[in-house]
Every structure is written in C-alpha cells, then in structure tokens.
C-alpha cells in the first residue's frame, strides 16, 4: 500500500512537470536587473518602469526588468562599469556619470549647450545622439537604449540666497565626478567638491558640503528640501539620463528581441518627455511648500553663461569631437556658435 502511494506521487509529479514544460503560457521568464541612482517617482524611475512594462509586452512576456532605486546596486558610475563587465544588465544614470567612460558624450554636459527640453529631445533622438550611442558602445561597452528627460539642474544650498556669480563665494558645492562640471564651477570662481551621487544626501545633512545641483524633480524625490533651503535657477545643464544596457547582453539577444528592446526604449523616452512636462511645475510648487526659496538670477544669468561657455567649452573641444561637433549640435537646434 505504502509503495502504491509513492508510485502515485511520482507519476503525478511527472505529469505536472510535463504539463508545465509543454504549456506555451508557462515559459521561463527572464528578469533583468535595472539599477537607478534616484528614488521612486523621479524621472529615472518613471522611465525605467515604463521601459520594463514595454519590454515585457514587446517580448510576449519573455523578458522583464526589476528596478533597484536609490543606488542599491552601487554608485551610478559603478553601475556603468558593471554593465560594461556584464555583471549588471541595465542602469539609468545621469549623462554626467557616463561622460567619464566615453568623452564625446561630454557634448551634452557642456554648460548652456542645451537650452530647452526641445533641444534635448532633438539632440538625443537625432543623428548627433545616434553617433554618441555608437561611441558609448565602443568606449564604454554599454548601449544607450532610452533617455529620461529630467529638466534643468538647479543649484541648492543650505547657507544663503545666491543670485549672482559673486554670491557663490564661500560655498562648498558638491559636483559629480565630471571634469566639465567641475570646470563650470571653477569658471564662476569656486573650487567644487567632486563626490559620488549616493554620498551626496549624507554630505549635505552633515554639512560636509553646503550645496549641490540637480533638477527640481530629483531634488524633490531625494528629499533634499530636508537639508537645503535656497534654490538658484542657474539652468546650466539640462539633465539627460540614459538607460544603458550591457552591450554583451544586448548582443546575445535575437534580432527580434533586440528590436523589441530598442522599440521599448524609444517609447519609454517619449513617455519620459511628457512626464517632465506634466510634473515639473507642480514639483516646483511643492518645493516652495516645503520651505525652499527659489531665486532666478535673471539679470545676472548673462554672467553665468558667458564665464562658463567662454572658459569651459574651448578646454573640451578635443574631448567632445572638435569644435565642429559643437557647431553641428548648435545648428541642429537652430543656434549659432555664441562667441
Ligand atoms: C549626479 O548628480 O551625480 C546625478 O545627476 C544624480 C542623478 O542621477 O540624479
């Protein structure tokens, strides 16, 4: 009797196994890991989430992605390295954290290069963006498959209102480990402190640094209003945040799956553009409600622009692919070389 129960159990297990193996709906799903530097609700997260949904839909459920926000998988620059090494699948990072691995991408971190969301969209989606995608594959071993559009980086600090270049004096400002951004602050007369993103909140809280810059939405979702008081709308960088995939992983996919990945990225980028248009105004208002004071340098903006463009751009002509590359980018957005 005991033996009979055992045999029945084995037969049942085999039948269940067979049913699962043959059923088209019970295919093994592969879940990729996606790192994010920012918190939930930010532009990185919203674009990443949309991409994951589309990836699942466009691959008939074969692929999906799990999101790890708040630098859980490492600093943004570490995650780019890990995608290159193939130990991580996907990551959404600010463009300034890709530039150290692929210098020509610095075109998009030149101060006052991008003057509107429209400029950012044209440059990332057009031939200039496509060339940078190719360069990044070659230099950094990662492929940009989508873009989050996060708005202009604004300066925040805990010490005093800033509305002119002179007001910056005496402030210790954190910047990403990005040579162009470091030089932008130097052009305004201060020596900034390069620091990884995942260390920034604590450094602001412990007053190791007085301020930093990031888009309104990033400052909001990272709760910087808890440790910062003043905002200056310097608008020197429009924050573009690419979703990168390990190139090794991309190359392992069938042509159909590669196309599904690229299509999902394109649609997620458009979603991101609409998301920031919809959200930025209300976020700005919420920051004021949280007690932040917003300064617009208006009359003094010219000084920020002139110093940063004239002193910084020429230093990086070679890195970004020559002065001609800057001229081509300006032409694409209907502007002329400013000096
Ligand atoms: C940085 O400041 O390092 C990044 O812009 C942070 C981010 O990705 O939001």
PDB file of N, CA, C and O in Angstrom, residues 29-33 52 55-56 59 61-66 90:
ATOM      1  N   UNK A  29      10.480  33.067 -17.482  1.00  0.00           N
ATOM      2  CA  UNK A  29      10.641  34.491 -17.773  1.00  0.00           C
ATOM      3  C   UNK A  29      12.000  34.934 -17.248  1.00  0.00           C
ATOM      4  O   UNK A  29      12.388  34.573 -16.147  1.00  0.00           O
ATOM      5  N   UNK A  30      12.706  35.734 -18.045  1.00  0.00           N
ATOM      6  CA  UNK A  30      13.991  36.240 -17.573  1.00  0.00           C
ATOM      7  C   UNK A  30      13.778  37.645 -17.046  1.00  0.00           C
ATOM      8  O   UNK A  30      13.224  38.498 -17.748  1.00  0.00           O
ATOM      9  N   UNK A  31      14.223  37.873 -15.814  1.00  0.00           N
ATOM     10  CA  UNK A  31      14.054  39.203 -15.227  1.00  0.00           C
ATOM     11  C   UNK A  31      15.425  39.864 -15.103  1.00  0.00           C
ATOM     12  O   UNK A  31      16.286  39.379 -14.359  1.00  0.00           O
ATOM     13  N   UNK A  32      15.607  40.949 -15.854  1.00  0.00           N
ATOM     14  CA  UNK A  32      16.875  41.661 -15.793  1.00  0.00           C
ATOM     15  C   UNK A  32      16.866  42.612 -14.599  1.00  0.00           C
ATOM     16  O   UNK A  32      15.812  43.082 -14.161  1.00  0.00           O
ATOM     17  N   UNK A  33      18.089  42.922 -14.137  1.00  0.00           N
ATOM     18  CA  UNK A  33      18.211  43.876 -13.028  1.00  0.00           C
ATOM     19  C   UNK A  33      18.500  45.264 -13.584  1.00  0.00           C
ATOM     20  O   UNK A  33      19.404  45.430 -14.410  1.00  0.00           O
ATOM     21  N   UNK A  52      10.316  48.786 -18.545  1.00  0.00           N
ATOM     22  CA  UNK A  52      10.143  47.394 -18.107  1.00  0.00           C
ATOM     23  C   UNK A  52       8.785  46.849 -18.563  1.00  0.00           C
ATOM     24  O   UNK A  52       8.690  45.709 -19.046  1.00  0.00           O
ATOM     25  N   UNK A  55       8.957  46.300 -22.317  1.00  0.00           N
ATOM     26  CA  UNK A  55       9.831  45.169 -22.647  1.00  0.00           C
ATOM     27  C   UNK A  55       9.053  43.860 -22.488  1.00  0.00           C
ATOM     28  O   UNK A  55       9.122  42.964 -23.336  1.00  0.00           O
ATOM     29  N   UNK A  56       8.303  43.788 -21.412  1.00  0.00           N
ATOM     30  CA  UNK A  56       7.529  42.576 -21.141  1.00  0.00           C
ATOM     31  C   UNK A  56       6.476  42.382 -22.240  1.00  0.00           C
ATOM     32  O   UNK A  56       6.300  41.292 -22.771  1.00  0.00           O
ATOM     33  N   UNK A  59       8.087  41.580 -25.780  1.00  0.00           N
ATOM     34  CA  UNK A  59       8.748  40.275 -25.947  1.00  0.00           C
ATOM     35  C   UNK A  59       7.784  39.133 -25.599  1.00  0.00           C
ATOM     36  O   UNK A  59       8.217  38.013 -25.318  1.00  0.00           O
ATOM     37  N   UNK A  61       6.210  38.583 -22.963  1.00  0.00           N
ATOM     38  CA  UNK A  61       6.374  38.103 -21.591  1.00  0.00           C
ATOM     39  C   UNK A  61       7.690  37.381 -21.332  1.00  0.00           C
ATOM     40  O   UNK A  61       7.946  36.917 -20.227  1.00  0.00           O
ATOM     41  N   UNK A  62       8.543  37.269 -22.360  1.00  0.00           N
ATOM     42  CA  UNK A  62       9.805  36.525 -22.164  1.00  0.00           C
ATOM     43  C   UNK A  62      10.789  37.273 -21.276  1.00  0.00           C
ATOM     44  O   UNK A  62      11.549  36.698 -20.522  1.00  0.00           O
ATOM     45  N   UNK A  63      10.800  38.612 -21.434  1.00  0.00           N
ATOM     46  CA  UNK A  63      11.767  39.430 -20.683  1.00  0.00           C
ATOM     47  C   UNK A  63      11.056  40.457 -19.838  1.00  0.00           C
ATOM     48  O   UNK A  63      10.042  41.011 -20.256  1.00  0.00           O
ATOM     49  N   UNK A  64      11.619  40.726 -18.683  1.00  0.00           N
ATOM     50  CA  UNK A  64      11.113  41.853 -17.893  1.00  0.00           C
ATOM     51  C   UNK A  64      12.300  42.408 -17.111  1.00  0.00           C
ATOM     52  O   UNK A  64      13.412  41.885 -17.203  1.00  0.00           O
ATOM     53  N   UNK A  65      12.055  43.480 -16.362  1.00  0.00           N
ATOM     54  CA  UNK A  65      13.166  44.073 -15.601  1.00  0.00           C
ATOM     55  C   UNK A  65      12.679  44.436 -14.217  1.00  0.00           C
ATOM     56  O   UNK A  65      11.559  44.918 -14.044  1.00  0.00           O
ATOM     57  N   UNK A  66      13.525  44.213 -13.236  1.00  0.00           N
ATOM     58  CA  UNK A  66      13.205  44.595 -11.855  1.00  0.00           C
ATOM     59  C   UNK A  66      14.029  45.832 -11.505  1.00  0.00           C
ATOM     60  O   UNK A  66      15.229  45.869 -11.747  1.00  0.00           O
ATOM     61  N   UNK A  90      21.129  46.368 -16.683  1.00  0.00           N
ATOM     62  CA  UNK A  90      20.630  47.685 -17.097  1.00  0.00           C
ATOM     63  C   UNK A  90      20.906  48.723 -16.011  1.00  0.00           C
ATOM     64  O   UNK A  90      20.915  48.386 -14.821  1.00  0.00           O
TER      65      UNK A  90
END
